[in-house]
Short mmCIF file of C-alpha atoms in Angstrom, two decimals:
data_model
loop_
_atom_site.label_atom_id
_atom_site.label_comp_id
_atom_site.label_asym_id
_atom_site.label_seq_id
_atom_site.Cartn_x
_atom_site.Cartn_y
_atom_site.Cartn_z
CA MET J 1 -13.83 98.15 0.24
CA SER J 2 -17.58 99.08 -0.02
CA ARG J 3 -19.29 95.72 0.28
CA LYS J 4 -20.93 95.24 3.74
CA VAL J 5 -19.71 91.96 5.32
CA THR J 6 -20.89 90.85 8.79
CA ALA J 7 -18.22 90.38 11.57
CA TYR J 8 -18.42 89.36 15.39
CA LEU J 9 -16.62 90.60 18.14
CA GLY J 10 -16.03 90.02 21.99
CA LEU J 11 -16.15 93.00 24.20
CA GLY J 12 -14.89 93.11 27.91
CA THR J 13 -13.79 94.91 30.66
CA ASN J 14 -13.07 94.42 34.36
CA GLN J 15 -12.34 98.05 35.52
CA GLY J 16 -14.28 101.21 36.32
CA ASP J 17 -18.01 101.19 35.57
CA ARG J 18 -17.93 97.77 33.72
CA ARG J 19 -21.52 98.26 32.38
CA GLU J 20 -21.21 101.75 31.19
CA GLN J 21 -18.01 101.05 29.68
CA LEU J 22 -19.45 98.34 27.38
CA LYS J 23 -22.52 100.42 26.47
CA GLN J 24 -19.91 103.45 25.53
CA ALA J 25 -18.05 100.88 23.53
CA ILE J 26 -21.18 100.02 21.57
CA HIS J 27 -22.31 103.38 21.36
CA LEU J 28 -18.38 104.11 19.60
CA LEU J 29 -18.55 101.21 17.52
CA ASN J 30 -22.21 102.56 16.00
CA ASN J 31 -20.52 105.94 15.31
CA THR J 32 -17.28 104.56 13.82
CA ARG J 33 -17.57 105.27 9.94
CA GLY J 34 -17.99 102.00 8.24
CA ILE J 35 -19.28 99.91 11.18
CA HIS J 36 -23.03 99.16 12.13
CA VAL J 37 -23.80 97.25 15.51
CA ARG J 38 -26.58 95.11 14.28
CA LYS J 39 -27.03 92.75 17.46
CA THR J 40 -25.67 92.68 20.66
CA SER J 41 -25.55 89.72 23.35
CA SER J 42 -26.48 90.06 27.39
CA ILE J 43 -23.65 90.87 29.38
CA TYR J 44 -22.10 88.19 31.09
CA GLU J 45 -19.93 88.51 34.44
CA THR J 46 -17.01 86.14 34.31
CA ALA J 47 -14.16 84.95 36.16
CA PRO J 48 -10.63 86.13 35.05
CA VAL J 49 -8.63 83.71 32.67
CA GLY J 50 -4.90 83.42 32.62
CA TYR J 51 -3.99 85.91 35.25
CA LEU J 52 -6.41 85.24 38.43
CA ASP J 53 -5.59 88.26 40.84
CA GLN J 54 -7.84 90.51 39.08
CA PRO J 55 -11.43 91.37 39.31
CA PRO J 56 -14.27 89.75 37.12
CA PHE J 57 -15.09 90.85 33.61
CA TYR J 58 -18.32 91.92 32.33
CA ASN J 59 -18.19 90.08 28.79
CA MET J 60 -20.54 90.16 25.62
CA ALA J 61 -20.45 90.05 22.02
CA ALA J 62 -21.87 92.06 18.87
CA GLU J 63 -22.81 91.26 15.34
CA ILE J 64 -21.88 94.18 13.00
CA GLN J 65 -22.25 94.99 9.47
CA THR J 66 -19.02 96.44 8.09
CA THR J 67 -17.44 97.99 5.07
CA LEU J 68 -14.15 97.74 6.78
CA SER J 69 -11.45 95.25 5.83
CA PRO J 70 -10.23 93.11 8.86
CA GLY J 71 -7.16 95.06 9.19
CA GLN J 72 -9.13 98.39 9.45
CA LEU J 73 -11.48 96.72 12.00
CA LEU J 74 -8.44 96.15 14.11
CA GLU J 75 -7.27 99.71 13.65
CA ALA J 76 -10.64 100.82 14.70
CA PHE J 77 -11.08 98.42 17.79
CA LEU J 78 -7.37 99.83 19.08
CA GLN J 79 -8.67 103.36 18.49
CA ILE J 80 -12.00 102.70 20.63
CA GLU J 81 -9.67 101.00 23.34
CA GLN J 82 -7.39 103.94 23.72
CA LYS J 83 -10.24 106.00 24.30
CA PHE J 84 -10.71 103.99 27.42
CA HIS J 85 -7.08 104.37 28.22
CA ARG J 86 -6.41 100.70 28.11
CA VAL J 87 -3.00 99.67 29.08
CA ARG J 88 -1.25 96.50 28.50
CA LYS J 89 1.33 95.82 30.86
CA ILE J 90 0.24 92.13 32.12
CA ARG J 91 -0.81 89.55 29.49
CA TRP J 92 -4.79 88.53 30.20
CA GLY J 93 -4.29 91.26 33.05
CA PRO J 94 -7.27 94.20 33.75
CA ARG J 95 -8.41 96.12 31.10
CA THR J 96 -10.54 99.08 30.83
CA MET J 97 -11.57 97.45 27.28
CA ASP J 98 -10.93 94.54 25.36
CA LEU J 99 -12.08 94.26 21.52
CA ASP J 100 -11.47 90.96 19.72
CA LEU J 101 -12.43 90.42 16.06
CA LEU J 102 -13.95 86.97 16.66
CA LEU J 103 -15.12 86.33 13.25
CA TYR J 104 -15.00 88.16 9.81
CA GLU J 105 -17.35 86.28 7.67
CA ASP J 106 -16.26 82.73 6.95
CA ARG J 107 -12.71 83.95 6.04
CA LEU J 108 -9.30 82.34 7.70
CA ILE J 109 -6.75 85.09 8.38
CA ARG J 110 -3.10 84.64 9.56
CA GLN J 111 -1.14 87.69 9.89
CA ASP J 112 1.33 88.75 12.58
CA ASP J 113 -1.15 91.29 14.07
CA LEU J 114 -4.25 89.44 13.51
CA VAL J 115 -5.75 85.88 13.41
CA VAL J 116 -9.27 85.30 12.49
CA PRO J 117 -11.07 83.19 13.75
CA HIS J 118 -9.97 84.20 17.35
CA PRO J 119 -7.38 81.51 18.10
CA ARG J 120 -8.50 80.79 21.71
CA MET J 121 -12.20 81.47 21.28
CA THR J 122 -13.21 77.84 21.24
CA GLY J 123 -11.75 77.15 24.48
CA ARG J 124 -13.50 80.19 26.29
CA ALA J 125 -17.05 80.42 27.90
CA PHE J 126 -16.60 83.95 28.09
CA VAL J 127 -16.43 84.25 24.18
CA LEU J 128 -18.71 81.41 23.34
CA VAL J 129 -21.37 81.81 25.73
CA PRO J 130 -22.35 85.56 24.66
CA LEU J 131 -21.38 84.87 20.80
CA PHE J 132 -24.05 81.43 21.13
CA GLU J 133 -26.66 84.03 22.35
CA ILE J 134 -26.47 85.85 18.70
CA ALA J 135 -25.09 83.45 16.65
CA GLY J 136 -25.25 80.00 17.77
CA ASP J 137 -25.78 78.26 14.09
CA ILE J 138 -22.81 79.91 12.72
CA GLU J 139 -19.81 77.54 11.96
CA ILE J 140 -16.28 78.60 12.86
CA PRO J 141 -14.07 78.64 9.84
CA GLY J 142 -11.63 75.93 9.77
CA THR J 143 -12.95 74.05 12.45
CA HIS J 144 -16.09 72.24 10.81
CA LYS J 145 -18.13 72.97 14.05
CA THR J 146 -21.04 75.68 15.18
CA ILE J 147 -20.62 77.68 18.00
CA SER J 148 -23.27 75.31 19.53
CA GLN J 149 -21.16 72.61 19.15
CA TRP J 150 -17.97 74.15 20.62
CA MET J 151 -20.61 75.06 23.45
CA LYS J 152 -20.74 71.43 24.43
CA GLU J 153 -17.16 71.24 24.82
CA ILE J 154 -16.56 74.12 27.47
CA PRO J 155 -14.64 72.95 30.38
CA GLY J 156 -17.39 72.69 33.22
CA ASP J 157 -15.12 74.83 35.59
CA GLN J 158 -15.63 78.21 33.47
CA LYS J 159 -18.69 79.64 34.97
CA VAL J 160 -20.58 82.80 33.15
CA HIS J 161 -23.38 84.33 34.78
CA LYS J 162 -25.91 86.33 32.60
CA LEU J 163 -26.53 89.77 33.85
CA GLU J 164 -28.58 91.81 31.36
CA MET J 165 -29.04 92.86 27.75
CA ILE J 166 -27.91 96.75 26.42
CA PRO J 167 -30.34 97.84 23.69
CA VAL J 168 -28.59 98.63 20.48
#
């Protein structure tokens, strides 16, 4: 694939120097062939979801322009996570780095290892709030609602605290 497409991803970490790791992940993404980071959201501190016995997360979203297919992006994300020594022991557990492909243009993708739009993004403030900051008017494929419309449906108990921007 050589055509450039726009995709959105979520980044999260709750181990180590969270701010520095997000900065480093953006740098690694930008230095991956076929990926150009165009915009990033602020960093948000969020409480864990699912598995609660762990530190708060730092989350953010990024808009990228890419010539990579969704599968190639997933592989690139996994390689970057490995550079942070990501360990997958507990579902929704602590992690040094988590990269999720949220949206890939307006495509609906259903594969064994990849589902886009991300299947749980519309119910999670730690995904929607950063994404809203950089792409609020985008419609989430298959839902007929924009990110800003989904924001109105976030449960009130999901708190996110805006911290700062990381320059791209």
